[in-house]
mmCIF file with all atom_site columns, C-alpha atoms in Angstrom:
data_model
loop_
_atom_site.group_PDB
_atom_site.id
_atom_site.type_symbol
_atom_site.label_atom_id
_atom_site.label_alt_id
_atom_site.label_comp_id
_atom_site.label_asym_id
_atom_site.label_entity_id
_atom_site.label_seq_id
_atom_site.pdbx_PDB_ins_code
_atom_site.Cartn_x
_atom_site.Cartn_y
_atom_site.Cartn_z
_atom_site.occupancy
_atom_site.B_iso_or_equiv
_atom_site.pdbx_formal_charge
_atom_site.auth_seq_id
_atom_site.auth_comp_id
_atom_site.auth_asym_id
_atom_site.auth_atom_id
_atom_site.pdbx_PDB_model_num
ATOM 1   C CA . ALA A 1 1   ? 123.538 53.676 146.420 1.00 58.00 ? 1   ALA A CA 1
ATOM 2   C CA . GLN A 1 2   ? 121.243 52.086 144.032 1.00 63.00 ? 2   GLN A CA 1
ATOM 3   C CA . THR A 1 3   ? 117.941 53.834 143.871 1.00 88.00 ? 3   THR A CA 1
ATOM 4   C CA . VAL A 1 4   ? 114.618 52.386 142.100 1.00 95.00 ? 4   VAL A CA 1
ATOM 5   C CA . THR A 1 5   ? 112.299 54.848 141.244 1.00 95.00 ? 5   THR A CA 1
ATOM 6   C CA . GLN A 1 6   ? 108.484 53.974 139.863 1.00 96.00 ? 6   GLN A CA 1
ATOM 7   C CA . SER A 1 7   ? 107.008 57.493 139.168 1.00 95.00 ? 7   SER A CA 1
ATOM 8   C CA . GLN A 1 8   ? 103.450 56.376 139.104 1.00 96.00 ? 8   GLN A CA 1
ATOM 9   C CA . PRO A 1 9   ? 101.631 55.545 142.473 1.00 95.00 ? 9   PRO A CA 1
ATOM 10  C CA . GLU A 1 10  ? 98.619  54.496 140.794 1.00 97.00 ? 10  GLU A CA 1
ATOM 11  C CA . MET A 1 11  ? 97.396  53.608 137.443 1.00 98.00 ? 11  MET A CA 1
ATOM 12  C CA . SER A 1 12  ? 93.939  52.542 135.609 1.00 98.00 ? 12  SER A CA 1
ATOM 13  C CA . VAL A 1 13  ? 93.300  50.181 132.395 1.00 98.00 ? 13  VAL A CA 1
ATOM 14  C CA . GLN A 1 14  ? 90.148  49.550 131.131 1.00 98.00 ? 14  GLN A CA 1
ATOM 15  C CA . GLU A 1 15  ? 89.549  45.228 130.974 1.00 97.00 ? 15  GLU A CA 1
ATOM 16  C CA . ALA A 1 16  ? 91.248  44.452 127.607 1.00 97.00 ? 16  ALA A CA 1
ATOM 17  C CA . GLU A 1 17  ? 92.760  47.486 127.120 1.00 98.00 ? 17  GLU A CA 1
ATOM 18  C CA . THR A 1 18  ? 97.067  48.036 127.293 1.00 98.00 ? 18  THR A CA 1
ATOM 19  C CA . VAL A 1 19  ? 98.732  49.924 130.211 1.00 98.00 ? 19  VAL A CA 1
ATOM 20  C CA . THR A 1 20  ? 102.538 50.698 130.842 1.00 98.00 ? 20  THR A CA 1
ATOM 21  C CA . LEU A 1 21  ? 104.246 50.757 134.293 1.00 98.00 ? 21  LEU A CA 1
ATOM 22  C CA . SER A 1 22  ? 107.370 53.145 134.285 1.00 98.00 ? 22  SER A CA 1
ATOM 23  C CA . CYS A 1 23  ? 110.527 52.143 136.233 1.00 98.00 ? 23  CYS A CA 1
ATOM 24  C CA . THR A 1 24  ? 113.776 53.963 136.089 1.00 97.00 ? 24  THR A CA 1
ATOM 25  C CA . TYR A 1 25  ? 117.060 53.175 138.378 1.00 97.00 ? 25  TYR A CA 1
ATOM 26  C CA . ASP A 1 26  ? 119.728 54.690 139.563 1.00 95.00 ? 26  ASP A CA 1
ATOM 27  C CA . THR A 1 27  ? 123.540 52.704 139.059 1.00 93.00 ? 27  THR A CA 1
ATOM 28  C CA . SER A 1 28  ? 126.791 53.004 137.817 1.00 92.00 ? 28  SER A CA 1
ATOM 29  C CA . GLU A 1 29  ? 127.221 48.931 137.328 1.00 91.00 ? 29  GLU A CA 1
ATOM 30  C CA . SER A 1 30  ? 126.475 47.592 133.649 1.00 90.00 ? 30  SER A CA 1
ATOM 31  C CA . ASP A 1 31  ? 125.893 43.688 134.759 1.00 89.00 ? 31  ASP A CA 1
ATOM 32  C CA . TYR A 1 32  ? 122.440 43.465 136.641 1.00 91.00 ? 32  TYR A CA 1
ATOM 33  C CA . TYR A 1 33  ? 118.975 42.047 136.913 1.00 92.00 ? 33  TYR A CA 1
ATOM 34  C CA . LEU A 1 34  ? 115.272 43.813 136.526 1.00 94.00 ? 34  LEU A CA 1
ATOM 35  C CA . PHE A 1 35  ? 112.463 42.550 137.755 1.00 95.00 ? 35  PHE A CA 1
ATOM 36  C CA . TRP A 1 36  ? 108.700 43.287 138.032 1.00 97.00 ? 36  TRP A CA 1
ATOM 37  C CA . TYR A 1 37  ? 106.641 41.592 140.905 1.00 96.00 ? 37  TYR A CA 1
ATOM 38  C CA . LYS A 1 38  ? 103.305 41.500 141.420 1.00 97.00 ? 38  LYS A CA 1
ATOM 39  C CA . GLN A 1 39  ? 101.379 41.621 144.842 1.00 95.00 ? 39  GLN A CA 1
ATOM 40  C CA . PRO A 1 40  ? 97.485  41.014 144.976 1.00 94.00 ? 40  PRO A CA 1
ATOM 41  C CA . PRO A 1 41  ? 95.402  41.547 147.993 1.00 91.00 ? 41  PRO A CA 1
ATOM 42  C CA . SER A 1 42  ? 97.057  38.190 149.245 1.00 90.00 ? 42  SER A CA 1
ATOM 43  C CA . ARG A 1 43  ? 100.205 40.004 149.851 1.00 90.00 ? 43  ARG A CA 1
ATOM 44  C CA . GLN A 1 44  ? 101.960 36.878 148.047 1.00 92.00 ? 44  GLN A CA 1
ATOM 45  C CA . MET A 1 45  ? 104.943 38.532 146.174 1.00 93.00 ? 45  MET A CA 1
ATOM 46  C CA . ILE A 1 46  ? 104.601 37.230 142.522 1.00 94.00 ? 46  ILE A CA 1
ATOM 47  C CA . LEU A 1 47  ? 107.259 37.113 139.799 1.00 94.00 ? 47  LEU A CA 1
ATOM 48  C CA . VAL A 1 48  ? 105.825 38.649 136.856 1.00 96.00 ? 48  VAL A CA 1
ATOM 49  C CA . ILE A 1 49  ? 109.339 39.034 134.816 1.00 95.00 ? 49  ILE A CA 1
ATOM 50  C CA . ARG A 1 50  ? 112.612 39.060 134.538 1.00 93.00 ? 50  ARG A CA 1
ATOM 51  C CA . GLN A 1 51  ? 115.425 41.293 132.337 1.00 94.00 ? 51  GLN A CA 1
ATOM 52  C CA . GLU A 1 52  ? 119.125 40.677 132.139 1.00 91.00 ? 52  GLU A CA 1
ATOM 53  C CA . ALA A 1 53  ? 121.039 43.997 132.065 1.00 91.00 ? 53  ALA A CA 1
ATOM 54  C CA . TYR A 1 54  ? 123.482 41.968 129.252 1.00 89.00 ? 54  TYR A CA 1
ATOM 55  C CA . LYS A 1 55  ? 120.756 41.339 127.268 1.00 87.00 ? 55  LYS A CA 1
ATOM 56  C CA . GLN A 1 56  ? 119.606 43.533 124.145 1.00 85.00 ? 56  GLN A CA 1
ATOM 57  C CA . GLN A 1 57  ? 116.300 41.986 123.987 1.00 91.00 ? 57  GLN A CA 1
ATOM 58  C CA . ASN A 1 58  ? 113.256 43.018 125.843 1.00 94.00 ? 58  ASN A CA 1
ATOM 59  C CA . ALA A 1 59  ? 111.978 40.140 128.052 1.00 92.00 ? 59  ALA A CA 1
ATOM 60  C CA . THR A 1 60  ? 108.188 39.125 127.465 1.00 93.00 ? 60  THR A CA 1
ATOM 61  C CA . GLU A 1 61  ? 106.009 36.623 129.225 1.00 92.00 ? 61  GLU A CA 1
ATOM 62  C CA . ASN A 1 62  ? 102.386 36.233 127.176 1.00 95.00 ? 62  ASN A CA 1
ATOM 63  C CA . ARG A 1 63  ? 100.854 39.279 128.313 1.00 97.00 ? 63  ARG A CA 1
ATOM 64  C CA . PHE A 1 64  ? 103.490 41.081 130.007 1.00 97.00 ? 64  PHE A CA 1
ATOM 65  C CA . SER A 1 65  ? 106.555 42.216 127.995 1.00 97.00 ? 65  SER A CA 1
ATOM 66  C CA . VAL A 1 66  ? 109.262 44.873 128.917 1.00 97.00 ? 66  VAL A CA 1
ATOM 67  C CA . ASN A 1 67  ? 110.740 47.989 127.404 1.00 97.00 ? 67  ASN A CA 1
ATOM 68  C CA . PHE A 1 68  ? 114.159 48.204 128.679 1.00 96.00 ? 68  PHE A CA 1
ATOM 69  C CA . GLN A 1 69  ? 116.157 51.529 127.819 1.00 96.00 ? 69  GLN A CA 1
ATOM 70  C CA . LYS A 1 70  ? 119.603 50.661 129.210 1.00 95.00 ? 70  LYS A CA 1
ATOM 71  C CA . ALA A 1 71  ? 121.553 53.951 128.566 1.00 95.00 ? 71  ALA A CA 1
ATOM 72  C CA . ALA A 1 72  ? 118.122 55.732 130.017 1.00 96.00 ? 72  ALA A CA 1
ATOM 73  C CA . LYS A 1 73  ? 118.167 53.420 132.677 1.00 96.00 ? 73  LYS A CA 1
ATOM 74  C CA . SER A 1 74  ? 114.281 52.732 132.265 1.00 97.00 ? 74  SER A CA 1
ATOM 75  C CA . PHE A 1 75  ? 112.471 49.207 132.774 1.00 97.00 ? 75  PHE A CA 1
ATOM 76  C CA . SER A 1 76  ? 108.741 49.775 132.003 1.00 98.00 ? 76  SER A CA 1
ATOM 77  C CA . LEU A 1 77  ? 106.328 47.243 132.022 1.00 98.00 ? 77  LEU A CA 1
ATOM 78  C CA . LYS A 1 78  ? 103.398 46.635 129.255 1.00 98.00 ? 78  LYS A CA 1
ATOM 79  C CA . ILE A 1 79  ? 100.507 44.586 129.949 1.00 98.00 ? 79  ILE A CA 1
ATOM 80  C CA . SER A 1 80  ? 98.523  43.790 126.740 1.00 98.00 ? 80  SER A CA 1
ATOM 81  C CA . ASP A 1 81  ? 94.878  43.058 127.297 1.00 97.00 ? 81  ASP A CA 1
ATOM 82  C CA . SER A 1 82  ? 94.292  43.489 130.924 1.00 98.00 ? 82  SER A CA 1
ATOM 83  C CA . GLN A 1 83  ? 92.408  41.201 132.550 1.00 97.00 ? 83  GLN A CA 1
ATOM 84  C CA . LEU A 1 84  ? 90.587  41.753 136.055 1.00 97.00 ? 84  LEU A CA 1
ATOM 85  C CA . GLY A 1 85  ? 93.111  39.506 137.876 1.00 96.00 ? 85  GLY A CA 1
ATOM 86  C CA . ASP A 1 86  ? 95.937  41.867 136.868 1.00 97.00 ? 86  ASP A CA 1
ATOM 87  C CA . ALA A 1 87  ? 94.590  44.408 139.672 1.00 97.00 ? 87  ALA A CA 1
ATOM 88  C CA . ALA A 1 88  ? 97.606  44.462 142.159 1.00 97.00 ? 88  ALA A CA 1
ATOM 89  C CA . MET A 1 89  ? 100.375 46.707 143.249 1.00 96.00 ? 89  MET A CA 1
ATOM 90  C CA . TYR A 1 90  ? 103.457 46.302 141.190 1.00 97.00 ? 90  TYR A CA 1
ATOM 91  C CA . PHE A 1 91  ? 107.143 46.420 141.732 1.00 96.00 ? 91  PHE A CA 1
ATOM 92  C CA . CYS A 1 92  ? 110.029 47.323 139.945 1.00 97.00 ? 92  CYS A CA 1
ATOM 93  C CA . ALA A 1 93  ? 113.113 45.387 141.326 1.00 95.00 ? 93  ALA A CA 1
ATOM 94  C CA . TYR A 1 94  ? 116.958 46.159 140.882 1.00 93.00 ? 94  TYR A CA 1
ATOM 95  C CA . LYS A 1 95  ? 119.406 43.523 141.872 1.00 90.00 ? 95  LYS A CA 1
ATOM 96  C CA . ARG A 1 96  ? 123.024 43.573 141.521 1.00 84.00 ? 96  ARG A CA 1
ATOM 97  C CA . ASN A 1 97  ? 124.030 42.022 145.128 1.00 80.00 ? 97  ASN A CA 1
ATOM 98  C CA . ASP A 1 98  ? 121.366 42.630 146.932 1.00 83.00 ? 98  ASP A CA 1
ATOM 99  C CA . MET A 1 99  ? 117.438 43.400 145.802 1.00 88.00 ? 99  MET A CA 1
ATOM 100 C CA . ARG A 1 100 ? 116.524 47.547 145.802 1.00 92.00 ? 100 ARG A CA 1
ATOM 101 C CA . PHE A 1 101 ? 112.428 47.742 145.291 1.00 94.00 ? 101 PHE A CA 1
ATOM 102 C CA . GLY A 1 102 ? 110.522 50.580 143.672 1.00 95.00 ? 102 GLY A CA 1
ATOM 103 C CA . ALA A 1 103 ? 107.698 52.328 146.360 1.00 94.00 ? 103 ALA A CA 1
ATOM 104 C CA . GLY A 1 104 ? 105.572 50.200 143.826 1.00 95.00 ? 104 GLY A CA 1
ATOM 105 C CA . THR A 1 105 ? 102.486 51.306 141.507 1.00 97.00 ? 105 THR A CA 1
ATOM 106 C CA . ARG A 1 106 ? 98.736  50.155 142.282 1.00 97.00 ? 106 ARG A CA 1
ATOM 107 C CA . LEU A 1 107 ? 97.284  49.001 139.269 1.00 98.00 ? 107 LEU A CA 1
ATOM 108 C CA . THR A 1 108 ? 93.130  49.095 138.792 1.00 98.00 ? 108 THR A CA 1
ATOM 109 C CA . VAL A 1 109 ? 91.534  47.173 136.165 1.00 98.00 ? 109 VAL A CA 1
ATOM 110 C CA . LYS A 1 110 ? 87.754  48.129 135.111 1.00 97.00 ? 110 LYS A CA 1
ATOM 111 C CA . PRO A 1 111 ? 85.634  46.372 133.710 1.00 95.00 ? 111 PRO A CA 1
ATOM 112 C CA . ASN B 2 1   ? 106.471 21.627 147.851 1.00 72.00 ? 1   ASN B CA 1
ATOM 113 C CA . ALA B 2 2   ? 105.765 24.108 150.038 1.00 82.00 ? 2   ALA B CA 1
ATOM 114 C CA . GLY B 2 3   ? 108.234 26.890 149.061 1.00 93.00 ? 3   GLY B CA 1
ATOM 115 C CA . VAL B 2 4   ? 108.616 29.722 151.881 1.00 96.00 ? 4   VAL B CA 1
ATOM 116 C CA . THR B 2 5   ? 106.726 29.354 154.852 1.00 97.00 ? 5   THR B CA 1
ATOM 117 C CA . GLN B 2 6   ? 106.593 32.256 157.810 1.00 97.00 ? 6   GLN B CA 1
ATOM 118 C CA . THR B 2 7   ? 105.178 31.804 161.039 1.00 97.00 ? 7   THR B CA 1
ATOM 119 C CA . PRO B 2 8   ? 103.041 33.482 162.394 1.00 96.00 ? 8   PRO B CA 1
ATOM 120 C CA . LYS B 2 9   ? 100.694 35.576 159.952 1.00 95.00 ? 9   LYS B CA 1
ATOM 121 C CA . PHE B 2 10  ? 99.496  37.838 162.093 1.00 96.00 ? 10  PHE B CA 1
ATOM 122 C CA . ARG B 2 11  ? 101.252 39.450 165.717 1.00 96.00 ? 11  ARG B CA 1
ATOM 123 C CA . VAL B 2 12  ? 100.496 42.211 168.024 1.00 97.00 ? 12  VAL B CA 1
ATOM 124 C CA . LEU B 2 13  ? 103.276 43.027 170.530 1.00 96.00 ? 13  LEU B CA 1
ATOM 125 C CA . LYS B 2 14  ? 103.604 46.033 173.276 1.00 97.00 ? 14  LYS B CA 1
ATOM 126 C CA . THR B 2 15  ? 106.204 48.101 173.034 1.00 97.00 ? 15  THR B CA 1
ATOM 127 C CA . GLY B 2 16  ? 109.197 46.626 174.993 1.00 97.00 ? 16  GLY B CA 1
ATOM 128 C CA . GLN B 2 17  ? 108.011 42.845 174.268 1.00 97.00 ? 17  GLN B CA 1
ATOM 129 C CA . SER B 2 18  ? 110.603 40.387 171.941 1.00 96.00 ? 18  SER B CA 1
ATOM 130 C CA . MET B 2 19  ? 109.682 38.006 169.339 1.00 95.00 ? 19  MET B CA 1
ATOM 131 C CA . THR B 2 20  ? 111.090 35.847 166.805 1.00 97.00 ? 20  THR B CA 1
ATOM 132 C CA . LEU B 2 21  ? 109.778 35.574 163.065 1.00 97.00 ? 21  LEU B CA 1
ATOM 133 C CA . LEU B 2 22  ? 110.227 32.105 161.762 1.00 97.00 ? 22  LEU B CA 1
ATOM 134 C CA . CYS B 2 23  ? 110.939 31.413 158.154 1.00 98.00 ? 23  CYS B CA 1
ATOM 135 C CA . ALA B 2 24  ? 111.237 27.745 156.394 1.00 98.00 ? 24  ALA B CA 1
ATOM 136 C CA . GLN B 2 25  ? 111.946 26.738 152.768 1.00 97.00 ? 25  GLN B CA 1
ATOM 137 C CA . ASP B 2 26  ? 111.818 23.846 151.285 1.00 96.00 ? 26  ASP B CA 1
ATOM 138 C CA . MET B 2 27  ? 113.539 24.363 148.400 1.00 93.00 ? 27  MET B CA 1
ATOM 139 C CA . ASN B 2 28  ? 116.976 23.593 149.488 1.00 93.00 ? 28  ASN B CA 1
ATOM 140 C CA . HIS B 2 29  ? 117.884 27.468 148.729 1.00 93.00 ? 29  HIS B CA 1
ATOM 141 C CA . GLU B 2 30  ? 121.321 29.171 150.102 1.00 93.00 ? 30  GLU B CA 1
ATOM 142 C CA . TYR B 2 31  ? 120.797 32.553 150.531 1.00 93.00 ? 31  TYR B CA 1
ATOM 143 C CA . MET B 2 32  ? 117.471 33.519 152.713 1.00 95.00 ? 32  MET B CA 1
ATOM 144 C CA . TYR B 2 33  ? 116.273 37.403 153.243 1.00 96.00 ? 33  TYR B CA 1
ATOM 145 C CA . TRP B 2 34  ? 114.165 39.401 155.304 1.00 98.00 ? 34  TRP B CA 1
ATOM 146 C CA . TYR B 2 35  ? 112.304 42.064 154.133 1.00 97.00 ? 35  TYR B CA 1
ATOM 147 C CA . ARG B 2 36  ? 110.252 44.819 155.809 1.00 97.00 ? 36  ARG B CA 1
ATOM 148 C CA . GLN B 2 37  ? 107.486 46.689 153.437 1.00 96.00 ? 37  GLN B CA 1
ATOM 149 C CA . ASP B 2 38  ? 105.927 49.559 154.622 1.00 93.00 ? 38  ASP B CA 1
ATOM 150 C CA . PRO B 2 39  ? 103.647 51.827 152.947 1.00 85.00 ? 39  PRO B CA 1
ATOM 151 C CA . GLY B 2 40  ? 104.903 53.805 149.805 1.00 79.00 ? 40  GLY B CA 1
ATOM 152 C CA . MET B 2 41  ? 108.279 52.400 150.558 1.00 80.00 ? 41  MET B CA 1
ATOM 153 C CA . GLY B 2 42  ? 108.057 49.114 148.966 1.00 87.00 ? 42  GLY B CA 1
ATOM 154 C CA . LEU B 2 43  ? 110.701 46.050 150.514 1.00 94.00 ? 43  LEU B CA 1
ATOM 155 C CA . ARG B 2 44  ? 113.517 46.891 152.231 1.00 95.00 ? 44  ARG B CA 1
ATOM 156 C CA . LEU B 2 45  ? 116.423 44.300 152.967 1.00 95.00 ? 45  LEU B CA 1
ATOM 157 C CA . ILE B 2 46  ? 116.791 43.873 157.176 1.00 97.00 ? 46  ILE B CA 1
ATOM 158 C CA . HIS B 2 47  ? 119.284 40.938 156.998 1.00 97.00 ? 47  HIS B CA 1
ATOM 159 C CA . TYR B 2 48  ? 120.199 38.138 154.796 1.00 95.00 ? 48  TYR B CA 1
ATOM 160 C CA . SER B 2 49  ? 122.469 34.778 154.861 1.00 95.00 ? 49  SER B CA 1
ATOM 161 C CA . VAL B 2 50  ? 124.267 33.449 152.146 1.00 92.00 ? 50  VAL B CA 1
ATOM 162 C CA . GLY B 2 51  ? 124.450 29.780 153.833 1.00 93.00 ? 51  GLY B CA 1
ATOM 163 C CA . GLU B 2 52  ? 124.083 27.769 156.923 1.00 94.00 ? 52  GLU B CA 1
ATOM 164 C CA . GLY B 2 53  ? 125.731 29.830 159.881 1.00 93.00 ? 53  GLY B CA 1
ATOM 165 C CA . THR B 2 54  ? 126.244 33.068 158.251 1.00 94.00 ? 54  THR B CA 1
ATOM 166 C CA . THR B 2 55  ? 124.540 36.251 157.917 1.00 95.00 ? 55  THR B CA 1
ATOM 167 C CA . ALA B 2 56  ? 124.930 39.991 156.689 1.00 94.00 ? 56  ALA B CA 1
ATOM 168 C CA . LYS B 2 57  ? 122.766 43.223 157.376 1.00 95.00 ? 57  LYS B CA 1
ATOM 169 C CA . GLY B 2 58  ? 121.158 44.537 154.629 1.00 93.00 ? 58  GLY B CA 1
ATOM 170 C CA . GLU B 2 59  ? 119.648 48.361 154.141 1.00 91.00 ? 59  GLU B CA 1
ATOM 171 C CA . VAL B 2 60  ? 117.633 48.531 157.700 1.00 95.00 ? 60  VAL B CA 1
ATOM 172 C CA . PRO B 2 61  ? 119.052 46.205 160.000 1.00 96.00 ? 61  PRO B CA 1
ATOM 173 C CA . ASP B 2 62  ? 118.641 48.187 163.430 1.00 96.00 ? 62  ASP B CA 1
ATOM 174 C CA . GLY B 2 63  ? 116.778 46.695 166.366 1.00 96.00 ? 63  GLY B CA 1
ATOM 175 C CA . TYR B 2 64  ? 116.734 43.421 164.660 1.00 97.00 ? 64  TYR B CA 1
ATOM 176 C CA . ASN B 2 65  ? 118.790 40.378 165.007 1.00 97.00 ? 65  ASN B CA 1
ATOM 177 C CA . VAL B 2 66  ? 118.701 36.739 162.774 1.00 97.00 ? 66  VAL B CA 1
ATOM 178 C CA . SER B 2 67  ? 120.075 33.267 162.841 1.00 97.00 ? 67  SER B CA 1
ATOM 179 C CA . ARG B 2 68  ? 120.603 30.450 160.250 1.00 97.00 ? 68  ARG B CA 1
ATOM 180 C CA . LEU B 2 69  ? 121.463 27.629 162.537 1.00 94.00 ? 69  LEU B CA 1
ATOM 181 C CA . LYS B 2 70  ? 119.701 25.352 159.938 1.00 95.00 ? 70  LYS B CA 1
ATOM 182 C CA . LYS B 2 71  ? 119.932 25.606 155.946 1.00 95.00 ? 71  LYS B CA 1
ATOM 183 C CA . GLN B 2 72  ? 116.065 25.673 155.816 1.00 97.00 ? 72  GLN B CA 1
ATOM 184 C CA . ASN B 2 73  ? 115.444 27.864 158.611 1.00 97.00 ? 73  ASN B CA 1
ATOM 185 C CA . PHE B 2 74  ? 116.011 32.052 159.158 1.00 98.00 ? 74  PHE B CA 1
ATOM 186 C CA . LEU B 2 75  ? 114.828 33.359 162.008 1.00 98.00 ? 75  LEU B CA 1
ATOM 187 C CA . LEU B 2 76  ? 114.669 37.450 162.597 1.00 98.00 ? 76  LEU B CA 1
ATOM 188 C CA . GLY B 2 77  ? 114.265 38.555 166.123 1.00 97.00 ? 77  GLY B CA 1
ATOM 189 C CA . LEU B 2 78  ? 113.267 41.545 167.813 1.00 96.00 ? 78  LEU B CA 1
ATOM 190 C CA . GLU B 2 79  ? 114.600 42.075 171.031 1.00 91.00 ? 79  GLU B CA 1
ATOM 191 C CA . SER B 2 80  ? 112.519 45.224 172.244 1.00 95.00 ? 80  SER B CA 1
ATOM 192 C CA . ALA B 2 81  ? 109.768 45.822 169.805 1.00 96.00 ? 81  ALA B CA 1
ATOM 193 C CA . ALA B 2 82  ? 108.945 49.292 168.932 1.00 97.00 ? 82  ALA B CA 1
ATOM 194 C CA . PRO B 2 83  ? 105.889 51.198 167.343 1.00 97.00 ? 83  PRO B CA 1
ATOM 195 C CA . SER B 2 84  ? 108.322 51.801 164.442 1.00 96.00 ? 84  SER B CA 1
ATOM 196 C CA . GLN B 2 85  ? 108.821 48.128 163.596 1.00 97.00 ? 85  GLN B CA 1
ATOM 197 C CA . THR B 2 86  ? 105.191 47.836 163.073 1.00 97.00 ? 86  THR B CA 1
ATOM 198 C CA . SER B 2 87  ? 105.300 46.752 159.252 1.00 97.00 ? 87  SER B CA 1
ATOM 199 C CA . VAL B 2 88  ? 104.737 43.537 157.062 1.00 96.00 ? 88  VAL B CA 1
ATOM 200 C CA . TYR B 2 89  ? 107.472 41.028 157.204 1.00 98.00 ? 89  TYR B CA 1
ATOM 201 C CA . PHE B 2 90  ? 108.258 39.220 154.065 1.00 97.00 ? 90  PHE B CA 1
ATOM 202 C CA . CYS B 2 91  ? 111.243 36.519 154.193 1.00 97.00 ? 91  CYS B CA 1
ATOM 203 C CA . ALA B 2 92  ? 112.477 34.945 150.643 1.00 96.00 ? 92  ALA B CA 1
ATOM 204 C CA . SER B 2 93  ? 115.042 32.340 149.302 1.00 94.00 ? 93  SER B CA 1
ATOM 205 C CA . SER B 2 94  ? 116.925 32.151 146.566 1.00 91.00 ? 94  SER B CA 1
ATOM 206 C CA . SER B 2 95  ? 119.640 29.354 144.974 1.00 88.00 ? 95  SER B CA 1
ATOM 207 C CA . ALA B 2 96  ? 123.283 30.126 145.052 1.00 77.00 ? 96  ALA B CA 1
ATOM 208 C CA . SER B 2 97  ? 123.847 29.503 140.617 1.00 70.00 ? 97  SER B CA 1
ATOM 209 C CA . GLY B 2 98  ? 122.264 28.829 137.880 1.00 62.00 ? 98  GLY B CA 1
ATOM 210 C CA . ASP B 2 99  ? 119.360 29.933 136.607 1.00 59.00 ? 99  ASP B CA 1
ATOM 211 C CA . GLU B 2 100 ? 117.247 30.704 139.311 1.00 54.00 ? 100 GLU B CA 1
ATOM 212 C CA . TYR B 2 101 ? 120.205 32.418 141.269 1.00 58.00 ? 101 TYR B CA 1
ATOM 213 C CA . ASN B 2 102 ? 118.655 35.819 140.793 1.00 72.00 ? 102 ASN B CA 1
ATOM 214 C CA . GLU B 2 103 ? 115.080 35.039 141.241 1.00 85.00 ? 103 GLU B CA 1
ATOM 215 C CA . GLN B 2 104 ? 114.070 34.928 145.107 1.00 91.00 ? 104 GLN B CA 1
ATOM 216 C CA . PHE B 2 105 ? 110.768 33.329 146.155 1.00 92.00 ? 105 PHE B CA 1
ATOM 217 C CA . PHE B 2 106 ? 108.744 35.104 148.891 1.00 95.00 ? 106 PHE B CA 1
ATOM 218 C CA . GLY B 2 107 ? 106.903 33.642 151.246 1.00 96.00 ? 107 GLY B CA 1
ATOM 219 C CA . PRO B 2 108 ? 103.241 35.103 152.663 1.00 95.00 ? 108 PRO B CA 1
ATOM 220 C CA . GLY B 2 109 ? 104.513 37.849 154.831 1.00 95.00 ? 109 GLY B CA 1
ATOM 221 C CA . THR B 2 110 ? 103.640 38.260 158.563 1.00 96.00 ? 110 THR B CA 1
ATOM 222 C CA . ARG B 2 111 ? 101.780 41.581 159.428 1.00 96.00 ? 111 ARG B CA 1
ATOM 223 C CA . LEU B 2 112 ? 103.216 42.831 163.147 1.00 97.00 ? 112 LEU B CA 1
ATOM 224 C CA . THR B 2 113 ? 101.796 45.657 164.998 1.00 97.00 ? 113 THR B CA 1
ATOM 225 C CA . VAL B 2 114 ? 103.720 47.315 168.058 1.00 97.00 ? 114 VAL B CA 1
ATOM 226 C CA . LEU B 2 115 ? 101.388 49.245 170.026 1.00 96.00 ? 115 LEU B CA 1
#
């Protein structure tokens, strides 16, 4: 079974600084998708960024970018120029057939 | 365009009571999902549906039943609630093809407490 591991239960970053959230996963498949979701206190799950495993180029969405290392089965999220509104739980997810989520990382942004 | 909506937003049950959670989507998505979110465990898939009239078990299906009588609705039922089912429940939907196939759109969640 595929598993997703987020080894950092909590992270903290100063406003305007950069932070990287870690994610590793276990799979024997070569074709799959990876996601980062943001969950603010409102509970709404919001897609931050998506990566197709067959693409070597790392995905970017404005201040958010990923470091996808397929051989290492690693998928980290970098948030640049952190803003107070970035404070939330962040979930890494793997999808081949169904979606598997990590346990989440709580990000705090200090003003 | 409301996206994915869930009814109710909060509910408190006593052990042994039954209830149904309703999920509705207006994006004409073929696939729908029910997840539960527990502290420290992320989201886990309970049941899912790939089309009207079809359902399948996910990672943690025991104690739950589902039905997909209409394409836009996906119901999650608890026949005899147990304290272990205290959780936040999320519904999601996705398209069956195209660029949106691998993106799931989530509802706002239902917080269920079983006493």
